Coordinates of C-alpha atoms in Angstrom, one line a residue:
Chain A
M30 CA 4.2 -23.4 19.2
A31 CA 4.7 -24.4 15.5
R32 CA 7.9 -22.5 14.6
E33 CA 8.3 -25.0 11.8
R34 CA 11.5 -24.5 9.9
S35 CA 10.7 -25.6 6.4
A36 CA 12.2 -22.7 4.4
A37 CA 14.7 -19.9 4.9
I38 CA 15.9 -16.7 3.2
V39 CA 19.5 -17.6 2.3
G40 CA 20.4 -14.9 -0.2
I41 CA 19.6 -11.2 -0.5
H42 CA 20.5 -8.2 -2.6
E43 CA 19.2 -4.6 -2.9
Y44 CA 20.1 -2.7 -6.0
P45 CA 22.2 0.2 -4.7
S46 CA 21.2 3.0 -7.1
R47 CA 17.9 4.8 -6.8
D48 CA 18.4 6.9 -10.0
V49 CA 19.8 4.9 -12.9
E50 CA 19.3 7.8 -15.3
G51 CA 17.8 5.6 -17.9
T52 CA 21.0 3.5 -18.2
V53 CA 19.5 0.1 -17.3
S54 CA 16.1 -1.6 -17.7
P55 CA 13.9 -3.1 -14.9
L56 CA 14.8 -6.6 -16.4
Q57 CA 18.5 -5.8 -16.1
I58 CA 18.1 -4.7 -12.5
K59 CA 16.2 -7.9 -11.7
A60 CA 18.9 -10.1 -13.3
E61 CA 21.8 -8.3 -11.6
C62 CA 20.1 -8.5 -8.2
A63 CA 19.2 -12.2 -8.8
A64 CA 22.9 -13.1 -9.6
K65 CA 24.1 -11.2 -6.5
A66 CA 21.5 -12.7 -4.2
L67 CA 22.4 -16.2 -5.5
A68 CA 26.1 -15.4 -5.0
D69 CA 25.3 -14.1 -1.5
A70 CA 23.8 -17.6 -0.8
G71 CA 26.6 -19.5 -2.4
L72 CA 24.3 -20.8 -5.1
A73 CA 24.1 -20.5 -8.9
W74 CA 21.4 -20.1 -11.6
R75 CA 21.3 -23.8 -12.1
D76 CA 20.1 -24.3 -8.5
V77 CA 17.0 -22.3 -9.0
D78 CA 13.9 -24.5 -9.4
A79 CA 11.2 -22.1 -8.5
V80 CA 10.5 -18.5 -9.7
Y81 CA 8.2 -15.9 -8.3
D82 CA 7.4 -12.8 -10.2
A83 CA 5.0 -9.9 -9.9
S84 CA 5.0 -9.2 -13.7
E85 CA 6.3 -5.7 -13.2
G86 CA 8.6 -6.3 -16.2
G87 CA 5.8 -7.2 -18.6
P88 CA 2.9 -9.6 -19.4
M89 CA 3.3 -13.4 -19.2
S90 CA 6.3 -12.9 -17.0
G91 CA 6.2 -16.5 -15.8
L92 CA 7.6 -17.4 -19.2
S93 CA 9.6 -14.3 -20.1
I94 CA 11.5 -13.9 -16.9
C95 CA 12.6 -17.5 -17.0
E96 CA 14.0 -17.2 -20.5
Y97 CA 15.7 -13.9 -19.6
F98 CA 17.4 -15.4 -16.5
G99 CA 18.1 -18.7 -18.4
V100 CA 16.4 -20.9 -15.8
K101 CA 13.9 -23.8 -16.1
P102 CA 12.1 -24.0 -12.8
N103 CA 9.5 -26.6 -11.8
V104 CA 7.4 -24.0 -10.0
I105 CA 6.3 -20.7 -11.5
D106 CA 4.1 -18.2 -9.5
T107 CA 3.2 -14.8 -10.9
T108 CA 1.0 -13.5 -8.0
N109 CA 0.7 -9.7 -8.4
V110 CA -0.8 -7.9 -5.4
G111 CA 1.1 -4.7 -5.8
G112 CA 3.7 -3.8 -3.2
S113 CA 2.7 -6.8 -1.0
S114 CA 3.5 -9.2 -3.9
Y115 CA 6.9 -10.2 -2.3
E116 CA 5.4 -11.2 1.0
Y117 CA 3.0 -13.4 -0.9
H118 CA 5.9 -14.8 -2.9
A119 CA 7.8 -15.6 0.3
A120 CA 4.7 -17.3 1.7
H121 CA 4.2 -19.3 -1.5
A122 CA 7.8 -20.3 -1.8
R123 CA 7.8 -21.6 1.7
R124 CA 4.6 -23.6 0.9
D125 CA 6.0 -25.0 -2.3
I126 CA 9.3 -25.9 -0.7
A127 CA 7.5 -27.5 2.3
A128 CA 5.4 -29.5 -0.2
G129 CA 8.5 -30.9 -1.8
K130 CA 7.9 -29.1 -5.1
A131 CA 11.1 -27.0 -5.0
R132 CA 14.3 -26.5 -3.1
V133 CA 15.6 -23.0 -4.2
A134 CA 13.2 -20.2 -4.9
L135 CA 14.1 -16.9 -6.6
L136 CA 12.1 -13.6 -6.0
T137 CA 13.1 -10.5 -8.0
Y138 CA 12.0 -6.9 -8.5
G139 CA 13.2 -4.2 -10.8
S140 CA 11.7 -0.8 -11.5
T141 CA 12.8 2.5 -13.2
A142 CA 9.8 4.4 -11.8
H143 CA 11.9 7.5 -11.1
S144 CA 13.6 7.6 -14.5
N145 CA 10.2 7.0 -16.2
A146 CA 8.6 9.8 -14.0
F147 CA 6.1 7.1 -13.0
A148 CA 3.1 8.5 -11.1
I149 CA 3.4 7.1 -7.6
G150 CA 4.0 8.7 -4.2
V151 CA 3.0 12.4 -4.2
G152 CA 2.6 12.2 -8.0
G153 CA 0.2 9.3 -8.0
R154 CA -3.3 9.9 -9.4
G155 CA -4.9 6.9 -7.7
G156 CA -7.4 4.7 -9.5
G157 CA -6.6 4.2 -13.1
G158 CA -8.3 0.9 -13.9
V159 CA -11.3 0.3 -16.1
G160 CA -13.4 -2.0 -13.9
P161 CA -16.7 -1.1 -12.2
A162 CA -15.2 0.3 -9.0
D163 CA -12.8 2.6 -10.9
N164 CA -15.7 3.7 -13.1
M165 CA -17.5 4.9 -9.9
E166 CA -14.5 6.7 -8.5
S167 CA -12.1 8.2 -11.1
F168 CA -14.3 11.3 -11.7
T169 CA -13.5 12.6 -8.3
G170 CA -9.8 13.4 -8.8
M171 CA -8.8 11.4 -5.7
T172 CA -5.0 11.3 -5.8
L173 CA -3.0 8.5 -4.3
V174 CA -2.1 10.7 -1.3
A175 CA -5.7 11.7 -0.8
N176 CA -6.7 8.0 -0.7
Y177 CA -4.4 7.5 2.3
A178 CA -5.1 10.9 3.8
M179 CA -8.8 10.0 4.1
V180 CA -7.7 7.1 6.4
A181 CA -5.6 9.5 8.5
R182 CA -8.4 12.0 8.7
R183 CA -10.8 9.3 9.9
H184 CA -8.2 8.0 12.3
M185 CA -7.8 11.4 13.8
H186 CA -11.6 11.8 14.1
Q187 CA -12.2 8.4 15.7
Y188 CA -9.2 8.1 18.0
G189 CA -7.8 11.7 18.5
T190 CA -4.6 10.9 16.6
T191 CA -2.5 14.0 15.7
S192 CA -0.2 15.0 12.9
E193 CA 2.6 15.2 15.5
Q194 CA 2.1 11.5 16.4
L195 CA 2.0 10.5 12.7
A196 CA 5.2 12.4 12.2
E197 CA 7.0 10.0 14.6
I198 CA 6.9 7.5 11.8
S199 CA 8.7 9.8 9.5
V200 CA 11.3 10.9 12.1
A201 CA 12.2 7.4 13.2
T202 CA 12.5 6.3 9.6
R203 CA 14.7 9.3 8.6
L204 CA 17.0 8.6 11.6
H205 CA 17.6 5.1 10.3
A206 CA 18.0 6.4 6.7
M207 CA 20.8 8.8 7.8
R208 CA 22.7 5.8 9.1
N209 CA 22.4 4.0 5.8
P210 CA 24.8 5.2 3.1
E211 CA 22.7 3.9 0.3
A212 CA 19.7 5.8 1.7
V213 CA 21.7 9.0 2.0
A214 CA 22.9 8.5 -1.6
A215 CA 19.3 7.9 -2.7
M216 CA 18.0 11.1 -1.1
T217 CA 20.9 12.9 -2.7
A218 CA 20.3 11.4 -6.1
L219 CA 16.6 12.2 -5.9
E220 CA 17.4 15.8 -4.9
F221 CA 15.8 15.8 -1.5
L222 CA 16.3 19.3 0.1
D223 CA 18.2 19.6 3.4
I224 CA 19.1 15.9 3.9
R225 CA 19.4 15.4 7.6
E226 CA 17.7 13.9 10.6
T227 CA 14.3 15.4 11.0
T228 CA 12.1 16.6 13.9
I229 CA 8.4 16.4 14.5
A230 CA 8.3 20.1 13.7
D231 CA 10.1 19.5 10.3
V232 CA 7.4 17.0 9.3
V233 CA 4.3 18.9 10.4
N234 CA 5.7 22.2 8.9
S235 CA 6.4 20.6 5.5
R236 CA 3.8 21.5 3.0
V237 CA 0.5 19.7 2.9
I238 CA 0.0 17.4 -0.1
A239 CA -3.5 16.2 0.8
D240 CA -4.9 17.1 4.2
P241 CA -3.8 15.9 6.7
L242 CA -0.7 14.4 5.1
H243 CA 2.5 16.4 4.7
L244 CA 5.3 16.0 2.2
L245 CA 7.6 14.3 4.7
E246 CA 4.9 11.7 5.4
C247 CA 5.0 10.6 1.7
C248 CA 7.3 8.0 0.2
M249 CA 9.9 8.8 -2.4
I250 CA 9.7 7.8 -6.1
S251 CA 12.9 6.0 -6.9
D252 CA 14.4 3.5 -9.3
G253 CA 15.6 0.3 -7.8
G254 CA 15.1 -3.4 -7.3
G255 CA 16.2 -6.4 -5.3
A256 CA 16.3 -10.2 -5.1
V257 CA 15.6 -12.8 -2.4
V258 CA 16.6 -16.5 -2.5
I259 CA 14.6 -18.8 -0.3
A260 CA 15.7 -22.4 0.2
A261 CA 14.9 -25.7 1.8
P262 CA 16.6 -26.6 5.1
E263 CA 18.9 -29.1 3.5
V264 CA 20.1 -26.4 1.0
A265 CA 20.1 -23.6 3.7
R266 CA 22.5 -25.7 5.9
D267 CA 25.3 -25.4 3.3
C268 CA 24.7 -21.8 2.2
A269 CA 27.2 -19.0 2.7
K270 CA 25.2 -17.0 5.2
P271 CA 23.1 -18.0 8.2
P272 CA 19.5 -18.9 7.3
V273 CA 16.6 -16.5 8.2
W274 CA 13.7 -18.8 8.7
I275 CA 10.1 -18.1 7.5
L276 CA 8.1 -19.0 10.5
G277 CA 4.6 -17.8 9.6
T278 CA 2.7 -16.1 6.9
G279 CA -0.7 -14.5 6.3
E280 CA -2.6 -13.0 3.4
A281 CA -5.7 -10.9 3.3
T282 CA -7.8 -8.4 1.3
K283 CA -9.7 -5.2 2.2
Y284 CA -12.0 -3.2 0.0
P285 CA -14.7 -0.5 0.4
E286 CA -17.8 -1.8 2.1
N287 CA -20.9 0.1 2.9
G288 CA -20.6 1.0 6.6
G289 CA -17.1 -0.3 6.9
D290 CA -14.3 1.1 9.0
I291 CA -11.6 2.7 6.8
T292 CA -9.1 2.8 9.7
V293 CA -8.9 -1.0 9.8
S294 CA -6.6 -2.6 7.3
A295 CA -6.3 -6.1 5.9
A296 CA -3.5 -6.6 8.5
T297 CA -6.1 -7.5 11.0
Q298 CA -6.6 -10.7 9.0
S299 CA -3.1 -11.5 7.7
G300 CA -1.3 -10.6 10.9
P301 CA -3.0 -13.0 13.4
A302 CA -2.7 -15.8 10.9
A303 CA 1.1 -15.2 10.5
F304 CA 1.8 -14.8 14.2
A305 CA -0.3 -17.9 15.1
E306 CA 1.5 -20.0 12.6
A307 CA 4.9 -18.8 13.8
G308 CA 3.9 -19.3 17.5
V309 CA 5.1 -15.7 18.1
R310 CA 3.4 -12.7 19.8
P311 CA 3.8 -9.2 18.5
S312 CA 5.5 -8.2 21.8
E313 CA 8.3 -10.6 21.0
I314 CA 9.1 -8.9 17.6
D315 CA 12.5 -7.0 17.5
I316 CA 12.2 -5.6 14.0
A317 CA 9.0 -4.3 12.3
M318 CA 9.5 -3.9 8.5
I319 CA 6.2 -2.3 7.6
Y320 CA 5.3 -0.9 4.2
D321 CA 5.7 2.9 4.6
S322 CA 4.1 4.3 1.6
F323 CA 2.8 7.0 3.9
S324 CA 3.0 7.6 7.7
I325 CA -0.6 6.5 8.2
T326 CA 0.0 3.2 6.5
V327 CA 2.5 2.3 9.3
L328 CA 0.4 3.6 12.1
T329 CA -2.6 1.6 11.0
I330 CA -0.7 -1.6 10.4
L331 CA 1.2 -1.4 13.8
E332 CA -2.3 -1.4 15.4
D333 CA -3.7 -4.0 13.2
L334 CA -0.8 -6.4 13.7
G335 CA -1.4 -6.1 17.4
F336 CA 1.6 -4.1 18.6
C337 CA -0.9 -1.8 20.4
P338 CA -4.7 -1.7 20.8
K339 CA -6.7 -0.3 17.8
G340 CA -6.8 3.5 18.0
E341 CA -3.9 3.8 20.4
G342 CA -1.2 3.9 17.7
G343 CA -0.7 7.6 17.8
R344 CA 0.0 7.7 21.6
W345 CA 2.0 4.4 21.3
V346 CA 4.5 5.7 18.8
A347 CA 5.0 9.1 20.5
G348 CA 8.3 9.7 22.1
G349 CA 10.6 7.7 19.7
R350 CA 9.7 4.2 20.6
L351 CA 10.4 2.9 17.1
R352 CA 14.1 3.9 17.0
F353 CA 16.6 1.1 16.5
D354 CA 18.4 2.1 19.7
R355 CA 15.4 1.6 22.0
P356 CA 14.9 -2.1 21.7
K357 CA 13.2 -2.5 25.1
D358 CA 10.4 -0.2 24.1
G359 CA 9.2 -2.1 21.1
P360 CA 10.2 -3.1 17.6
A361 CA 12.6 -1.0 15.6
L362 CA 10.8 0.3 12.5
N363 CA 12.1 0.2 8.9
T364 CA 15.8 0.2 9.9
D365 CA 16.9 0.7 6.3
G366 CA 15.2 4.1 6.1
G367 CA 12.0 2.8 4.5
G368 CA 10.1 3.9 1.5
L369 CA 9.9 7.4 3.1
S370 CA 13.7 7.9 3.1
S371 CA 15.6 5.1 1.3
N372 CA 13.8 3.1 -1.5
H373 CA 10.4 3.2 -3.1
P374 CA 10.3 2.3 -6.8
G375 CA 6.6 1.5 -6.6
M376 CA 6.4 -2.0 -5.0
R377 CA 8.5 -1.9 -1.9
G378 CA 7.6 -5.3 -0.5
I379 CA 10.9 -7.0 -1.4
F380 CA 13.0 -4.6 0.6
L381 CA 11.0 -5.4 3.7
L382 CA 12.2 -9.0 3.5
I383 CA 15.7 -7.9 2.6
E384 CA 16.2 -5.6 5.6
A385 CA 14.5 -8.0 7.9
A386 CA 17.0 -10.6 6.8
R387 CA 19.9 -8.2 7.3
Q388 CA 18.8 -7.6 10.9
L389 CA 18.5 -11.3 11.6
R390 CA 22.0 -11.8 10.2
G391 CA 23.4 -8.9 12.1
E392 CA 24.2 -6.9 8.9
S393 CA 22.0 -3.8 9.2
C394 CA 23.3 -0.2 9.3
S395 CA 21.0 0.3 12.3
Q396 CA 21.5 -3.1 13.8
V397 CA 19.4 -4.1 16.8
N398 CA 21.8 -6.1 19.0
G399 CA 20.6 -9.7 19.3
A400 CA 17.6 -9.3 17.0
K401 CA 15.9 -12.7 16.8
L402 CA 12.4 -12.1 15.4
A403 CA 11.2 -9.8 12.6
V404 CA 7.9 -9.2 10.8
A405 CA 7.7 -8.0 7.2
H406 CA 4.3 -6.6 6.3
G407 CA 3.5 -5.6 2.8
N408 CA 0.5 -3.5 1.8
G409 CA -0.3 -3.6 -1.9
G410 CA -2.9 -1.4 -3.6
M411 CA -4.4 1.6 -1.6
L412 CA -5.0 1.7 2.1
G413 CA -8.1 4.0 1.8
S414 CA -9.9 1.9 -0.7
R415 CA -8.7 -1.6 -1.7
H416 CA -5.5 -3.3 -0.8
C417 CA -3.9 -6.7 -0.1
A418 CA -1.9 -7.4 3.0
G419 CA 0.9 -10.0 3.3
T420 CA 2.5 -10.7 6.7
V421 CA 5.7 -12.7 7.0
V422 CA 7.2 -13.6 10.5
L423 CA 10.9 -14.3 10.3
G424 CA 13.4 -15.7 12.8
R425 CA 17.1 -16.4 13.0
N426 CA 18.8 -19.7 13.8
Chain B
M30 CA -4.5 22.9 -20.8
A31 CA -7.4 25.3 -20.9
D32 CA -9.6 22.6 -22.5
A33 CA -8.8 20.0 -19.8
K34 CA -12.0 18.2 -18.8
R35 CA -13.0 16.1 -15.9
P36 CA -12.4 12.4 -16.6
L37 CA -15.8 10.9 -17.1
P38 CA -17.0 7.4 -16.5
N39 CA -17.5 4.9 -19.3
P40 CA -21.3 4.9 -19.6
N41 CA -21.2 1.4 -21.2
E42 CA -19.3 -0.3 -18.4
Y43 CA -21.1 -3.5 -17.8
D44 CA -21.8 -3.3 -14.0
T45 CA -22.3 0.4 -13.7
R46 CA -24.1 1.4 -16.9
E47 CA -27.6 1.5 -15.3
F48 CA -26.2 3.7 -12.6
W49 CA -24.8 6.2 -15.1
A50 CA -27.9 6.0 -17.3
A51 CA -30.0 7.1 -14.3
T52 CA -27.8 10.1 -13.7
K53 CA -29.0 11.6 -17.0
E54 CA -32.2 12.2 -15.3
Q55 CA -30.3 13.3 -12.2
K56 CA -31.4 10.2 -10.2
L57 CA -29.0 8.7 -7.7
V58 CA -29.6 4.9 -7.7
Y59 CA -28.3 1.9 -5.9
Q60 CA -29.2 -1.8 -5.8
Q61 CA -30.8 -3.9 -3.1
C62 CA -31.2 -7.7 -3.1
D63 CA -34.9 -8.8 -3.3
H64 CA -33.9 -12.0 -1.6
C65 CA -31.7 -11.1 1.3
G66 CA -32.0 -7.3 1.5
T67 CA -28.3 -6.6 1.0
V68 CA -27.5 -3.1 -0.3
V69 CA -25.0 -3.6 -3.2
F70 CA -22.8 -0.7 -4.1
H71 CA -20.8 -0.2 -6.3
P72 CA -23.3 -1.7 -8.7
R73 CA -22.9 -5.3 -9.7
R74 CA -24.9 -8.0 -11.5
H75 CA -24.8 -10.4 -8.5
C76 CA -25.6 -10.1 -4.8
T77 CA -22.6 -10.1 -2.5
G78 CA -24.8 -11.2 0.4
C79 CA -26.5 -14.3 -1.1
L80 CA -26.0 -16.4 -4.2
G81 CA -28.9 -14.7 -6.0
N82 CA -28.9 -12.0 -8.6
A83 CA -32.4 -10.5 -8.1
L84 CA -31.2 -7.0 -7.5
S85 CA -33.7 -4.1 -7.7
W86 CA -32.7 -0.6 -8.5
R87 CA -33.8 2.0 -5.9
E88 CA -33.5 5.8 -6.0
A89 CA -31.6 7.4 -3.1
A90 CA -32.8 10.7 -1.6
G91 CA -29.4 12.2 -2.4
T92 CA -28.6 13.0 1.2
G93 CA -25.9 11.6 3.3
T94 CA -23.1 12.2 5.8
V95 CA -19.4 12.8 5.2
Y96 CA -17.6 9.6 6.5
T97 CA -14.1 11.0 5.8
F98 CA -12.5 13.4 3.4
S99 CA -9.2 15.0 2.2
V100 CA -8.4 18.3 0.6
V101 CA -6.2 17.7 -2.4
R102 CA -3.4 20.4 -2.7
Q103 CA -1.4 18.8 -5.4
S104 CA -2.5 17.0 -8.5
Y105 CA -0.7 16.3 -11.8
H106 CA -3.9 15.7 -13.7
P107 CA -4.5 18.5 -16.3
F108 CA -8.1 19.0 -15.1
F109 CA -7.7 18.6 -11.4
R110 CA -4.5 20.6 -11.0
A111 CA -6.6 23.6 -12.0
Q112 CA -9.1 22.8 -9.2
V113 CA -6.8 22.6 -6.2
P114 CA -7.6 22.8 -3.4
Y115 CA -10.6 20.6 -3.6
A116 CA -12.3 18.1 -1.3
V117 CA -12.6 14.4 -2.0
A118 CA -14.9 12.5 0.4
W119 CA -16.4 9.1 1.1
I120 CA -20.1 9.9 1.8
D121 CA -22.5 7.5 3.5
L122 CA -25.8 7.9 1.8
D123 CA -28.8 7.7 4.1
E124 CA -29.9 4.4 2.4
G125 CA -26.5 2.7 3.1
P126 CA -24.3 3.0 0.1
R127 CA -20.9 4.6 0.6
I128 CA -20.0 6.7 -2.4
L129 CA -16.8 8.6 -3.4
S130 CA -17.3 12.2 -4.6
N131 CA -16.3 15.8 -4.2
I132 CA -17.7 18.3 -1.7
I133 CA -18.3 21.6 -3.6
G134 CA -19.9 24.9 -2.8
V135 CA -17.7 25.7 0.2
A136 CA -15.4 28.8 0.5
D137 CA -12.5 26.9 2.0
P138 CA -12.6 23.1 1.8
A139 CA -10.0 22.8 4.6
K140 CA -12.2 24.7 7.0
D141 CA -15.8 24.1 5.7
V142 CA -15.8 20.3 5.3
A143 CA -16.0 18.0 8.3
I144 CA -16.6 14.4 9.1
G145 CA -20.2 13.9 10.1
Q146 CA -21.3 16.9 8.0
R147 CA -24.7 16.5 6.3
V148 CA -24.5 16.8 2.5
T149 CA -26.8 16.7 -0.5
V150 CA -26.2 15.8 -4.1
V151 CA -25.7 18.4 -6.8
W152 CA -25.5 17.3 -10.4
E153 CA -22.8 18.4 -12.9
P154 CA -24.4 17.7 -16.3
H155 CA -22.5 16.2 -19.3
E156 CA -23.6 15.0 -22.6
D157 CA -24.3 11.3 -21.8
L158 CA -24.5 11.4 -18.0
S159 CA -24.4 13.6 -15.0
I160 CA -21.8 13.6 -12.3
P161 CA -23.0 13.4 -8.7
L162 CA -21.2 15.9 -6.5
F163 CA -22.2 17.0 -3.0
R164 CA -22.6 20.3 -1.1
P165 CA -23.3 21.0 2.5
A166 CA -27.0 20.4 3.2

């Protein structure tokens, strides 16, 4: 039972607006979130001695973001693995702090994907690179949704999973979103139709974007951003808010392989590593913050993290088990409203850490009473072809 | 966008140029390691199974099985949005490679494409290369 307490989340901030209407830049969002997360922790710019950045603001961001913020860190890490980048940053920050290289780490994210009409979610084309793999695939017109839909189709074939079961993910997430004023404001700003709690029927009767995935199984395309401050124990002890400890982390890749199983994600590798390091079993987890780009992403990852046996995810989620108000039945899923119904500017991973921290502080809009343990699992890239997974197990004092 | 065209591969891309060159003669090729027998696909210059790079090009029969698929109903690409609904599929070729392509030649892709379906390659010719598409066998 390791449960080593070498680094903790001590400051968080989520940018409240999801439609900035072109008034601010991604860099400005990052800086504003950084300042507010540092203030949340009771720290200042001068305390920051490690910066983690996914380069979404431009090339050579390890240099440019430091100048922009006005900090001179000793540790600079520009790992970019798409939406899972922030789980990697949290893992690396903990490692660097434990090694004595840093005391206060700053992670930030900013995006104006919505304002820029950036092609993600239902608009994503998929592919887009110039490497050998893309050169073999881009002629097919596989959209981003179709990439994930092919996982769902195979999952249905192999395990008998149904659209109604997948819809449970969307319904639970929307329930939580309706309790989160920022999520309701987001859906309003992004002109969602008929903003309310949804039913299984609502989801499966929404239009099909790429068989078998429906509109209400797809994430939104928002603006937004956030920041997380991670600190050493001696700093965390004096911070303004209670520390949320990083107990275990895992990283993994998955890519197409001849004869491979598309229903299995990289979480099968990152999850056990993170849980083992934390000395925690999935059954002990109160809060599951899982990257909900699409319904199938969550279903697959719930299985792969070990919440239920492989292939049984559909039956396991059926009946509302993932709601915040049924803590005895399993973890509460994406209690902020998720990428489906609250915030998805392209790389959602930072919000998984932020909402997990809120829950373990007792600050969530859909608070699980007495929540002690959370898992944040980021999936970066594309589930149906190539992706990175980052798992972070978190615990309160 | 009446003149919108299918996005074509770069025929000079380092790892895949031999594959695309073969498509001019409507040959579907893949690599196999002379040393360890690993089937390498997508094409590469090195073997992913051993440390060698003695990869031989082999011609596939062009037949395979649908591993999974989706029917795209919405696309913002100027060419593909005129094609909806169309089927995208991962296909397991009989020799082992798993290739991404489209299933064409069906009346309704949502009804006429299935996992496990046998398919065979059909070529869509272009100036420098041909595109391997598949239809039910």
